[in-house]
XYZ file of C-alpha atoms in Angstrom:
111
model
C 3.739 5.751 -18.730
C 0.333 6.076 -18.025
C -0.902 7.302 -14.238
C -3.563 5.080 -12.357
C -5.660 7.695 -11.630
C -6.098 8.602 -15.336
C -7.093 4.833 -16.130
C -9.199 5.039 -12.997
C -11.049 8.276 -14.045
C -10.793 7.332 -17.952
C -10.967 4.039 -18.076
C -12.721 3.444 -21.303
C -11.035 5.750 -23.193
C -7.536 4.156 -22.307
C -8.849 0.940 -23.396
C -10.353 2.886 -26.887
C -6.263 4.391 -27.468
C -4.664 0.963 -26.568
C -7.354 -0.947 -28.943
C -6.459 1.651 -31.650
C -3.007 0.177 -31.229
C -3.892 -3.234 -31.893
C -2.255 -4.558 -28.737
C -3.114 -8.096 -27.811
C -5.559 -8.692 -25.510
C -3.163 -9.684 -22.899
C -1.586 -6.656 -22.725
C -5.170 -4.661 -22.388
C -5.887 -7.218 -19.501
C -3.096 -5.078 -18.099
C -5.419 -2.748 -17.427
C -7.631 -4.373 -15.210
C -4.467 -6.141 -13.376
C -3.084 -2.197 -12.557
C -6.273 -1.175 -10.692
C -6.647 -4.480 -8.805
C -2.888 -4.197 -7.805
C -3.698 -0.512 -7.186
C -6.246 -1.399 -4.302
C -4.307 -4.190 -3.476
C -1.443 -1.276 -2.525
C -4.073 1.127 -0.928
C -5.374 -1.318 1.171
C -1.871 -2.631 2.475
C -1.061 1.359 2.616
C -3.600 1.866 4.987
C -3.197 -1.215 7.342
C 0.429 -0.187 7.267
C -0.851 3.758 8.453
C -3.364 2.129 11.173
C -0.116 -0.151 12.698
C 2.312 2.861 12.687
C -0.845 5.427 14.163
C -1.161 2.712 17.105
C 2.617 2.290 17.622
C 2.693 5.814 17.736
C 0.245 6.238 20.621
C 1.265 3.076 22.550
C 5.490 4.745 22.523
C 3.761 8.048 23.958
C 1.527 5.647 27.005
C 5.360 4.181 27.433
C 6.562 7.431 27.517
C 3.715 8.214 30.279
C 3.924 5.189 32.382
C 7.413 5.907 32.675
C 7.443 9.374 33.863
C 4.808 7.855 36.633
C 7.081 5.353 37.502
C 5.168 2.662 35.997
C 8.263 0.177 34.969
C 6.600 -2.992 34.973
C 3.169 -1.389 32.807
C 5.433 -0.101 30.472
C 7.702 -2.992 29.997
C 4.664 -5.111 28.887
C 3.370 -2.536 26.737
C 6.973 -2.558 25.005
C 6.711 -5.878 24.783
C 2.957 -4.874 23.111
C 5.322 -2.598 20.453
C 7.676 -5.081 19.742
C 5.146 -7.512 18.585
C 3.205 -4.921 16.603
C 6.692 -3.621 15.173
C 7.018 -7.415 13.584
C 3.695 -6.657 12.267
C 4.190 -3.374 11.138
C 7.362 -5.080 9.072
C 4.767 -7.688 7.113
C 2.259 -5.124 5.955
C 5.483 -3.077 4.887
C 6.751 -5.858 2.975
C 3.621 -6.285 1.168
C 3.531 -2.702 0.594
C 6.662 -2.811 -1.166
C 5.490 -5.518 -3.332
C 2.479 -4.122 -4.403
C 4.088 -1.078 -5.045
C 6.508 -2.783 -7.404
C 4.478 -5.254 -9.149
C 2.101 -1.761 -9.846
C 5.158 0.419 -10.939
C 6.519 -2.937 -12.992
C 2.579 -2.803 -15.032
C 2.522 0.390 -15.671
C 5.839 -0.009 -17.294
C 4.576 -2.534 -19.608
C 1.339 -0.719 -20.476
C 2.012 2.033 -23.971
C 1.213 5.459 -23.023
């Protein structure tokens, strides 16, 4: 199987060795499809990173308002983390997708 980076970095030369096989030109339109699905999973990789970061800092201000005795500031900023959990669960979900669909080209792509 081949790895991303290396089509990234050596692009034409993967095309050169899968041309060499005579592949149809659907499967070397593979290519192209495995690096757009590859920065479709970066970019849902990093959204997903930025939600979890703020979650992260918004538990510790619960944390803080609660140790003040700040019950009603901290019950709206759990209500805050709940709705950025739900969030959080779509970006994973298209995470996992693009993850899969990526794994499930490489797979059909000759070393």
């Amino acid at each position: 199987m081949l790895e991303v980076n290396r089509i990234r970095t050596q692009y034409d030369d993967v095309l050169a060795g899968l041309r060499k096989r005579n592949l149809p030109v659907e499967q070397l339109a593979l290519v192209d499809e495995i690096l757009t699905t590859d920065e479709e999973r970066k970019n849902a990789q990093k959204a997903l990173d930025e939600l979890l970061a703020k979650r992260n800092v918004w538990s510790k201000e619960i944390g803080d308002l609660i140790r003040n005795g700040q019950k009603d500031a901290a019950e709206v900023k759990k209500s805050a983390v709940n709705q950025l959990n739900a969030e959080t669960d779509l970006h994973q979900n298209s995470f996992n997708e693009a993850k899969e669909k990526l794994q499930n080209l490489l797979l059909q792509v000759p070393n």
